[in-house]
PDB file of C-alpha atoms in Angstrom:
ATOM      1  CA  MET A  11      13.046  67.167 -28.550  1.00 94.00           C
ATOM      2  CA  ASN A  12      14.654  65.870 -25.387  1.00 96.00           C
ATOM      3  CA  LEU A  13      18.373  65.905 -24.567  1.00 98.00           C
ATOM      4  CA  THR A  14      19.894  63.765 -21.831  1.00 98.00           C
ATOM      5  CA  GLN A  15      23.496  63.429 -20.703  1.00 97.00           C
ATOM      6  CA  GLU A  16      25.517  60.890 -18.756  1.00 97.00           C
ATOM      7  CA  LYS A  17      29.153  60.014 -18.179  1.00 97.00           C
ATOM      8  CA  LEU A  18      30.221  56.838 -19.947  1.00 97.00           C
ATOM      9  CA  ASN A  19      33.840  55.797 -19.285  1.00 96.00           C
ATOM     10  CA  ASP A  20      35.927  58.784 -20.382  1.00 96.00           C
ATOM     11  CA  HIS A  21      33.172  60.175 -22.641  1.00 98.00           C
ATOM     12  CA  LEU A  22      30.159  62.360 -22.130  1.00 98.00           C
ATOM     13  CA  LEU A  23      27.227  60.608 -23.791  1.00 98.00           C
ATOM     14  CA  LEU A  24      24.416  62.823 -25.058  1.00 98.00           C
ATOM     15  CA  GLN A  25      21.172  61.350 -26.322  1.00 98.00           C
ATOM     16  CA  VAL A  26      18.808  63.426 -28.407  1.00 98.00           C
ATOM     17  CA  VAL A  27      15.275  62.142 -28.877  1.00 98.00           C
ATOM     18  CA  GLY A  28      12.428  63.472 -31.008  1.00 97.00           C
ATOM     19  CA  ARG A  29      12.296  66.249 -33.579  1.00 96.00           C
ATOM     20  CA  LEU A  30      14.980  68.868 -34.033  1.00 97.00           C
ATOM     21  CA  ASP A  31      13.155  71.529 -36.033  1.00 97.00           C
ATOM     22  CA  THR A  32      13.298  75.328 -35.964  1.00 96.00           C
ATOM     23  CA  THR A  33      10.860  75.504 -33.028  1.00 96.00           C
ATOM     24  CA  GLN A  34      13.222  73.338 -30.939  1.00 96.00           C
ATOM     25  CA  SER A  35      16.607  74.592 -32.088  1.00 96.00           C
ATOM     26  CA  ASP A  36      16.977  77.524 -29.665  1.00 95.00           C
ATOM     27  CA  SER A  37      16.443  75.299 -26.653  1.00 96.00           C
ATOM     28  CA  PHE A  38      18.765  72.625 -28.093  1.00 97.00           C
ATOM     29  CA  GLU A  39      21.477  75.195 -28.851  1.00 98.00           C
ATOM     30  CA  LYS A  40      21.293  76.659 -25.336  1.00 98.00           C
ATOM     31  CA  GLN A  41      21.645  73.216 -23.723  1.00 98.00           C
ATOM     32  CA  ILE A  42      24.494  72.263 -26.052  1.00 98.00           C
ATOM     33  CA  MET A  43      26.389  75.502 -25.372  1.00 97.00           C
ATOM     34  CA  GLU A  44      26.148  74.932 -21.619  1.00 97.00           C
ATOM     35  CA  ILE A  45      27.557  71.430 -22.094  1.00 97.00           C
ATOM     36  CA  LEU A  46      30.378  72.629 -24.358  1.00 96.00           C
ATOM     37  CA  ASP A  47      31.305  75.295 -21.814  1.00 95.00           C
ATOM     38  CA  GLN A  48      31.997  72.502 -19.308  1.00 96.00           C
ATOM     39  CA  GLY A  49      35.040  71.579 -21.393  1.00 94.00           C
ATOM     40  CA  HIS A  50      34.500  67.859 -22.073  1.00 97.00           C
ATOM     41  CA  GLU A  51      37.274  66.269 -24.145  1.00 97.00           C
ATOM     42  CA  LYS A  52      35.220  63.484 -25.671  1.00 98.00           C
ATOM     43  CA  ILE A  53      31.540  63.724 -26.518  1.00 98.00           C
ATOM     44  CA  ILE A  54      29.304  61.147 -28.173  1.00 98.00           C
ATOM     45  CA  LEU A  55      25.958  62.333 -29.517  1.00 98.00           C
ATOM     46  CA  ASP A  56      23.639  59.359 -29.855  1.00 98.00           C
ATOM     47  CA  CYS A  57      20.961  60.142 -32.447  1.00 98.00           C
ATOM     48  CA  LYS A  58      19.081  56.852 -32.526  1.00 98.00           C
ATOM     49  CA  GLY A  59      15.984  58.571 -31.143  1.00 98.00           C
ATOM     50  CA  LEU A  60      16.268  61.550 -33.471  1.00 98.00           C
ATOM     51  CA  ASN A  61      13.596  61.236 -36.144  1.00 96.00           C
ATOM     52  CA  TYR A  62      13.647  64.645 -37.829  1.00 97.00           C
ATOM     53  CA  ILE A  63      16.195  67.379 -38.419  1.00 98.00           C
ATOM     54  CA  SER A  64      16.119  70.584 -40.440  1.00 98.00           C
ATOM     55  CA  SER A  65      18.843  73.084 -41.305  1.00 97.00           C
ATOM     56  CA  SER A  66      18.431  74.793 -37.931  1.00 97.00           C
ATOM     57  CA  GLY A  67      19.435  71.554 -36.198  1.00 97.00           C
ATOM     58  CA  LEU A  68      22.254  70.824 -38.648  1.00 97.00           C
ATOM     59  CA  ARG A  69      23.618  74.274 -37.906  1.00 97.00           C
ATOM     60  CA  ILE A  70      24.019  73.393 -34.219  1.00 97.00           C
ATOM     61  CA  PHE A  71      25.735  70.090 -35.064  1.00 97.00           C
ATOM     62  CA  LEU A  72      28.253  72.059 -37.129  1.00 97.00           C
ATOM     63  CA  ILE A  73      28.824  74.560 -34.297  1.00 97.00           C
ATOM     64  CA  MET A  74      29.499  71.614 -31.943  1.00 97.00           C
ATOM     65  CA  GLN A  75      32.011  70.132 -34.350  1.00 97.00           C
ATOM     66  CA  LYS A  76      33.806  73.441 -34.833  1.00 97.00           C
ATOM     67  CA  LYS A  77      33.990  74.125 -31.093  1.00 97.00           C
ATOM     68  CA  MET A  78      35.165  70.611 -30.223  1.00 97.00           C
ATOM     69  CA  MET A  79      37.805  70.659 -32.979  1.00 96.00           C
ATOM     70  CA  GLY A  80      38.926  74.118 -31.911  1.00 95.00           C
ATOM     71  CA  ALA A  81      39.403  72.868 -28.343  1.00 95.00           C
ATOM     72  CA  GLY A  82      41.274  69.754 -29.492  1.00 96.00           C
ATOM     73  CA  GLY A  83      38.453  67.468 -28.370  1.00 97.00           C
ATOM     74  CA  GLN A  84      36.634  64.585 -30.030  1.00 98.00           C
ATOM     75  CA  PHE A  85      33.030  64.786 -31.139  1.00 98.00           C
ATOM     76  CA  LYS A  86      31.434  61.559 -32.314  1.00 98.00           C
ATOM     77  CA  ILE A  87      27.955  61.028 -33.715  1.00 98.00           C
ATOM     78  CA  CYS A  88      26.222  57.649 -33.739  1.00 98.00           C
ATOM     79  CA  GLY A  89      22.899  55.941 -34.351  1.00 98.00           C
ATOM     80  CA  LEU A  90      21.732  58.073 -37.283  1.00 98.00           C
ATOM     81  CA  GLN A  91      18.437  56.823 -38.705  1.00 97.00           C
ATOM     82  CA  PRO A  92      18.576  56.253 -42.491  1.00 96.00           C
ATOM     83  CA  SER A  93      16.416  59.315 -43.243  1.00 95.00           C
ATOM     84  CA  ILE A  94      18.670  61.544 -41.123  1.00 97.00           C
ATOM     85  CA  LYS A  95      21.793  59.976 -42.648  1.00 97.00           C
ATOM     86  CA  GLU A  96      20.415  60.903 -46.063  1.00 96.00           C
ATOM     87  CA  ILE A  97      20.179  64.566 -45.025  1.00 97.00           C
ATOM     88  CA  PHE A  98      23.747  64.389 -43.679  1.00 97.00           C
ATOM     89  CA  ASP A  99      24.880  62.964 -47.042  1.00 97.00           C
ATOM     90  CA  MET A 100      23.096  65.719 -48.985  1.00 95.00           C
ATOM     91  CA  SER A 101      24.615  68.436 -46.822  1.00 96.00           C
ATOM     92  CA  GLY A 102      28.176  67.128 -47.003  1.00 95.00           C
ATOM     93  CA  PHE A 103      28.003  66.485 -43.242  1.00 96.00           C
ATOM     94  CA  THR A 104      28.931  62.805 -43.547  1.00 96.00           C
ATOM     95  CA  MET A 105      32.472  63.874 -44.477  1.00 95.00           C
ATOM     96  CA  ILE A 106      32.994  66.405 -41.711  1.00 95.00           C
ATOM     97  CA  PHE A 107      31.783  64.350 -38.758  1.00 97.00           C
ATOM     98  CA  SER A 108      33.053  61.135 -37.194  1.00 98.00           C
ATOM     99  CA  ILE A 109      29.969  58.937 -37.564  1.00 98.00           C
ATOM    100  CA  TYR A 110      29.568  55.518 -35.953  1.00 98.00           C
ATOM    101  CA  GLN A 111      26.961  52.780 -36.000  1.00 98.00           C
ATOM    102  CA  ASP A 112      26.190  52.839 -32.295  1.00 98.00           C
ATOM    103  CA  VAL A 113      27.467  53.955 -28.895  1.00 98.00           C
ATOM    104  CA  ASP A 114      29.707  50.889 -28.478  1.00 97.00           C
ATOM    105  CA  GLU A 115      31.484  51.525 -31.766  1.00 98.00           C
ATOM    106  CA  ALA A 116      31.866  55.230 -30.948  1.00 98.00           C
ATOM    107  CA  LEU A 117      33.325  54.433 -27.509  1.00 97.00           C
ATOM    108  CA  LYS A 118      35.982  52.154 -29.002  1.00 95.00           C
ATOM    109  CA  ALA A 119      37.013  54.573 -31.745  1.00 91.00           C
TER     110      ALA A 119
ATOM    111  CA  MET B   5      -7.160  65.778 -57.176  1.00 81.00           C
ATOM    112  CA  GLN B   6      -7.191  66.215 -53.424  1.00 93.00           C
ATOM    113  CA  LYS B   7      -6.089  69.447 -51.855  1.00 95.00           C
ATOM    114  CA  ILE B   8      -5.742  71.173 -48.515  1.00 96.00           C
ATOM    115  CA  ARG B   9      -4.965  74.791 -47.706  1.00 98.00           C
ATOM    116  CA  LEU B  10      -3.182  76.092 -44.626  1.00 98.00           C
ATOM    117  CA  ARG B  11      -3.468  79.763 -43.724  1.00 98.00           C
ATOM    118  CA  LEU B  12      -0.654  80.575 -41.337  1.00 98.00           C
ATOM    119  CA  VAL B  13       0.731  83.732 -39.774  1.00 98.00           C
ATOM    120  CA  ASN B  14       4.400  84.700 -39.949  1.00 98.00           C
ATOM    121  CA  LYS B  15       5.449  83.052 -36.690  1.00 98.00           C
ATOM    122  CA  ILE B  16       7.872  80.129 -36.319  1.00 97.00           C
ATOM    123  CA  GLY B  17       5.457  78.398 -33.921  1.00 97.00           C
ATOM    124  CA  GLU B  18       3.143  77.793 -36.919  1.00 98.00           C
ATOM    125  CA  LEU B  19       5.529  75.019 -37.996  1.00 98.00           C
ATOM    126  CA  GLU B  20       3.623  72.766 -35.621  1.00 97.00           C
ATOM    127  CA  LYS B  21       0.498  73.235 -37.729  1.00 97.00           C
ATOM    128  CA  ILE B  22       2.461  72.197 -40.823  1.00 97.00           C
ATOM    129  CA  HIS B  23       3.671  69.083 -39.028  1.00 96.00           C
ATOM    130  CA  ASP B  24       0.172  68.216 -37.776  1.00 96.00           C
ATOM    131  CA  ALA B  25      -1.334  68.742 -41.235  1.00 96.00           C
ATOM    132  CA  LEU B  26       1.240  66.436 -42.818  1.00 95.00           C
ATOM    133  CA  GLU B  27       0.574  63.746 -40.219  1.00 94.00           C
ATOM    134  CA  SER B  28      -3.125  63.861 -41.113  1.00 94.00           C
ATOM    135  CA  LEU B  29      -2.360  63.783 -44.840  1.00 93.00           C
ATOM    136  CA  SER B  30      -0.080  60.811 -44.361  1.00 92.00           C
ATOM    137  CA  ASP B  31      -3.084  58.850 -43.074  1.00 92.00           C
ATOM    138  CA  GLU B  32      -5.755  60.287 -45.390  1.00 94.00           C
ATOM    139  CA  TRP B  33      -3.733  60.091 -48.594  1.00 94.00           C
ATOM    140  CA  GLY B  34      -1.711  57.000 -47.620  1.00 93.00           C
ATOM    141  CA  LEU B  35       1.647  58.708 -48.089  1.00 93.00           C
ATOM    142  CA  PRO B  36       4.868  56.906 -47.113  1.00 91.00           C
ATOM    143  CA  PRO B  37       6.420  58.305 -43.887  1.00 90.00           C
ATOM    144  CA  GLN B  38       9.707  59.056 -45.636  1.00 90.00           C
ATOM    145  CA  LEU B  39       7.900  61.204 -48.205  1.00 94.00           C
ATOM    146  CA  CYS B  40       6.042  63.100 -45.477  1.00 94.00           C
ATOM    147  CA  MET B  41       9.321  63.801 -43.730  1.00 94.00           C
ATOM    148  CA  SER B  42      10.839  65.178 -46.940  1.00 95.00           C
ATOM    149  CA  ILE B  43       7.797  67.364 -47.556  1.00 97.00           C
ATOM    150  CA  ASN B  44       7.880  68.542 -43.944  1.00 97.00           C
ATOM    151  CA  LEU B  45      11.535  69.480 -44.329  1.00 98.00           C
ATOM    152  CA  GLY B  46      11.029  71.325 -47.611  1.00 98.00           C
ATOM    153  CA  LEU B  47       8.060  73.204 -46.164  1.00 98.00           C
ATOM    154  CA  GLU B  48       9.841  74.034 -42.922  1.00 98.00           C
ATOM    155  CA  GLU B  49      12.837  75.484 -44.742  1.00 98.00           C
ATOM    156  CA  ALA B  50      10.667  77.560 -47.088  1.00 98.00           C
ATOM    157  CA  PHE B  51       8.333  78.760 -44.317  1.00 98.00           C
ATOM    158  CA  THR B  52      11.174  79.623 -41.905  1.00 97.00           C
ATOM    159  CA  ASN B  53      12.934  81.561 -44.626  1.00 97.00           C
ATOM    160  CA  ILE B  54       9.820  83.641 -45.284  1.00 98.00           C
ATOM    161  CA  VAL B  55       9.195  84.320 -41.581  1.00 97.00           C
ATOM    162  CA  ASN B  56      12.828  85.299 -40.937  1.00 96.00           C
ATOM    163  CA  TYR B  57      13.647  87.287 -44.062  1.00 96.00           C
ATOM    164  CA  ALA B  58      10.613  88.280 -46.139  1.00 97.00           C
ATOM    165  CA  TYR B  59       9.173  91.133 -44.089  1.00 97.00           C
ATOM    166  CA  ARG B  60      10.547  94.563 -43.345  1.00 95.00           C
ATOM    167  CA  ASP B  61       7.816  95.427 -40.851  1.00 96.00           C
ATOM    168  CA  ASP B  62       6.707  93.824 -37.589  1.00 95.00           C
ATOM    169  CA  ALA B  63       3.132  93.366 -38.758  1.00 97.00           C
ATOM    170  CA  GLN B  64       1.281  90.089 -38.965  1.00 98.00           C
ATOM    171  CA  HIS B  65       1.239  88.564 -42.433  1.00 98.00           C
ATOM    172  CA  ILE B  66      -0.593  85.588 -43.869  1.00 98.00           C
ATOM    173  CA  ILE B  67       1.360  82.801 -45.532  1.00 98.00           C
ATOM    174  CA  GLU B  68      -0.768  80.377 -47.522  1.00 98.00           C
ATOM    175  CA  ILE B  69       0.261  76.817 -48.219  1.00 98.00           C
ATOM    176  CA  ASP B  70      -1.664  74.630 -50.651  1.00 98.00           C
ATOM    177  CA  ILE B  71      -0.807  70.950 -50.686  1.00 97.00           C
ATOM    178  CA  ALA B  72      -2.301  68.887 -53.521  1.00 97.00           C
ATOM    179  CA  LEU B  73      -2.140  65.256 -54.503  1.00 96.00           C
ATOM    180  CA  GLU B  74      -2.097  65.155 -58.302  1.00 95.00           C
ATOM    181  CA  GLY B  75      -1.844  61.548 -59.464  1.00 94.00           C
ATOM    182  CA  THR B  76       1.593  60.416 -58.336  1.00 94.00           C
ATOM    183  CA  ARG B  77       2.820  63.879 -57.445  1.00 96.00           C
ATOM    184  CA  ILE B  78       2.533  66.127 -54.431  1.00 97.00           C
ATOM    185  CA  VAL B  79       2.419  69.778 -55.464  1.00 98.00           C
ATOM    186  CA  ILE B  80       2.927  72.432 -52.809  1.00 98.00           C
ATOM    187  CA  GLU B  81       2.338  76.141 -53.379  1.00 98.00           C
ATOM    188  CA  ILE B  82       3.556  78.610 -50.795  1.00 98.00           C
ATOM    189  CA  THR B  83       2.340  82.187 -51.182  1.00 98.00           C
ATOM    190  CA  ASP B  84       3.524  85.194 -49.175  1.00 98.00           C
ATOM    191  CA  ASP B  85       3.336  88.974 -49.486  1.00 98.00           C
ATOM    192  CA  GLY B  86       6.937  89.636 -48.484  1.00 98.00           C
ATOM    193  CA  GLN B  87       9.720  91.299 -50.460  1.00 97.00           C
ATOM    194  CA  PRO B  88      10.478  89.675 -53.797  1.00 97.00           C
ATOM    195  CA  TYR B  89      12.814  86.728 -53.285  1.00 96.00           C
ATOM    196  CA  ASP B  90      13.605  83.937 -55.729  1.00 96.00           C
ATOM    197  CA  PRO B  91      15.160  80.984 -53.860  1.00 95.00           C
ATOM    198  CA  THR B  92      15.816  79.170 -57.140  1.00 95.00           C
ATOM    199  CA  LYS B  93      18.530  81.769 -57.799  1.00 95.00           C
ATOM    200  CA  ALA B  94      20.328  81.329 -54.460  1.00 92.00           C
ATOM    201  CA  ASP B  95      23.928  80.112 -54.628  1.00 92.00           C
ATOM    202  CA  ASP B  96      24.605  76.569 -53.408  1.00 93.00           C
ATOM    203  CA  PRO B  97      26.867  76.256 -50.378  1.00 94.00           C
ATOM    204  CA  ASP B  98      30.192  74.475 -50.942  1.00 94.00           C
ATOM    205  CA  ILE B  99      29.479  71.152 -49.232  1.00 93.00           C
ATOM    206  CA  ASP B 100      33.014  69.844 -49.808  1.00 94.00           C
ATOM    207  CA  LEU B 101      34.657  72.256 -47.370  1.00 95.00           C
ATOM    208  CA  PRO B 102      36.176  70.858 -44.161  1.00 93.00           C
ATOM    209  CA  ALA B 103      34.319  71.627 -40.914  1.00 93.00           C
ATOM    210  CA  ALA B 104      36.622  74.476 -39.915  1.00 92.00           C
ATOM    211  CA  ASP B 105      35.899  76.315 -43.183  1.00 94.00           C
ATOM    212  CA  ARG B 106      32.176  75.552 -43.448  1.00 93.00           C
ATOM    213  CA  PRO B 107      30.053  78.615 -42.767  1.00 92.00           C
ATOM    214  CA  VAL B 108      27.354  78.023 -40.150  1.00 92.00           C
ATOM    215  CA  GLY B 109      23.950  78.248 -41.797  1.00 87.00           C
ATOM    216  CA  GLY B 110      22.904  78.691 -45.403  1.00 88.00           C
ATOM    217  CA  LEU B 111      21.672  75.126 -45.873  1.00 95.00           C
ATOM    218  CA  GLY B 112      17.906  75.740 -45.867  1.00 96.00           C
ATOM    219  CA  ILE B 113      17.314  76.688 -49.497  1.00 96.00           C
ATOM    220  CA  PHE B 114      19.881  74.136 -50.612  1.00 97.00           C
ATOM    221  CA  LEU B 115      17.986  71.356 -48.806  1.00 97.00           C
ATOM    222  CA  ILE B 116      14.705  72.392 -50.464  1.00 98.00           C
ATOM    223  CA  ARG B 117      16.316  72.048 -53.878  1.00 96.00           C
ATOM    224  CA  LYS B 118      17.948  68.711 -53.012  1.00 96.00           C
ATOM    225  CA  ILE B 119      14.810  67.169 -51.539  1.00 96.00           C
ATOM    226  CA  MET B 120      12.201  68.290 -54.031  1.00 97.00           C
ATOM    227  CA  ASP B 121      11.997  67.092 -57.626  1.00 97.00           C
ATOM    228  CA  ALA B 122      11.170  70.570 -58.892  1.00 97.00           C
ATOM    229  CA  VAL B 123      11.241  74.068 -57.404  1.00 98.00           C
ATOM    230  CA  GLN B 124       9.639  76.969 -59.279  1.00 98.00           C
ATOM    231  CA  TYR B 125       9.273  80.596 -58.315  1.00 98.00           C
ATOM    232  CA  LYS B 126       6.770  83.176 -59.537  1.00 98.00           C
ATOM    233  CA  ARG B 127       6.214  86.797 -58.563  1.00 98.00           C
ATOM    234  CA  THR B 128       2.644  87.872 -59.193  1.00 96.00           C
ATOM    235  CA  GLY B 129       1.617  91.372 -58.103  1.00 97.00           C
ATOM    236  CA  ASN B 130       2.913  91.767 -54.555  1.00 97.00           C
ATOM    237  CA  LYS B 131       3.040  88.008 -53.912  1.00 98.00           C
ATOM    238  CA  ASN B 132       5.870  85.493 -53.965  1.00 98.00           C
ATOM    239  CA  GLN B 133       4.795  82.030 -54.985  1.00 98.00           C
ATOM    240  CA  LEU B 134       7.048  79.024 -54.525  1.00 98.00           C
ATOM    241  CA  ILE B 135       5.939  75.762 -56.103  1.00 98.00           C
ATOM    242  CA  LEU B 136       7.533  72.573 -54.833  1.00 98.00           C
ATOM    243  CA  THR B 137       6.882  69.245 -56.543  1.00 98.00           C
ATOM    244  CA  LYS B 138       7.681  65.790 -55.216  1.00 97.00           C
ATOM    245  CA  THR B 139       6.932  62.525 -57.000  1.00 96.00           C
ATOM    246  CA  ILE B 140       5.634  59.673 -54.874  1.00 93.00           C
ATOM    247  CA  ASN B 141       7.817  56.575 -55.241  1.00 81.00           C
ATOM    248  CA  GLN B 142       5.879  53.802 -53.573  1.00 62.00           C
TER     249      GLN B 142
END
């Protein structure tokens, strides 16, 4: 798993690439918490390079959503691969996240 | 019937061996990538649950995973010597709750049941045995 970040207009764009399994989730959570502590108002998480997620990764997505909502911010997810989207659907996550096709669509929303 | 056995210790890092084994099986048995991902997910959730919750001591334990190709089905048997635990009896999380009310965690067992076509549990002697079945849809 690799996480990169860059400023894109008024958003912070995060890109996660690789596998988000239980062996990776601690490192991912630590990086995400540091980013959330910086107080960004609008975050896009681009998942087009994410090819595997388990419940330990989903857990961190939910924490992000709760923290961003609690702070009055916007958290947008985009680029979900069909297999990952299926896991989101199963978990009821499709309804609780703002999910977009790609970064451009997420930026405009 | 083709079959492989993995003998793993109760450490999360062993998940990499599960992933590597499934990558090899994907080639050897000609399994679709989507199916391998589902099996990987089911196995990860079951294995992680055992490592995190099954043992009351800090000792090393062996967790055995048998993966078999039986016609058009993949049958996985996971055996551990932890405390008795039947995941088929776990309550489902409420997936209709809004984000603010959703508890963090508790999705692992639920995902196993959603992904697999059948989940059976047996307690034999001091061993838990979880049997996961997935039909191959080519």
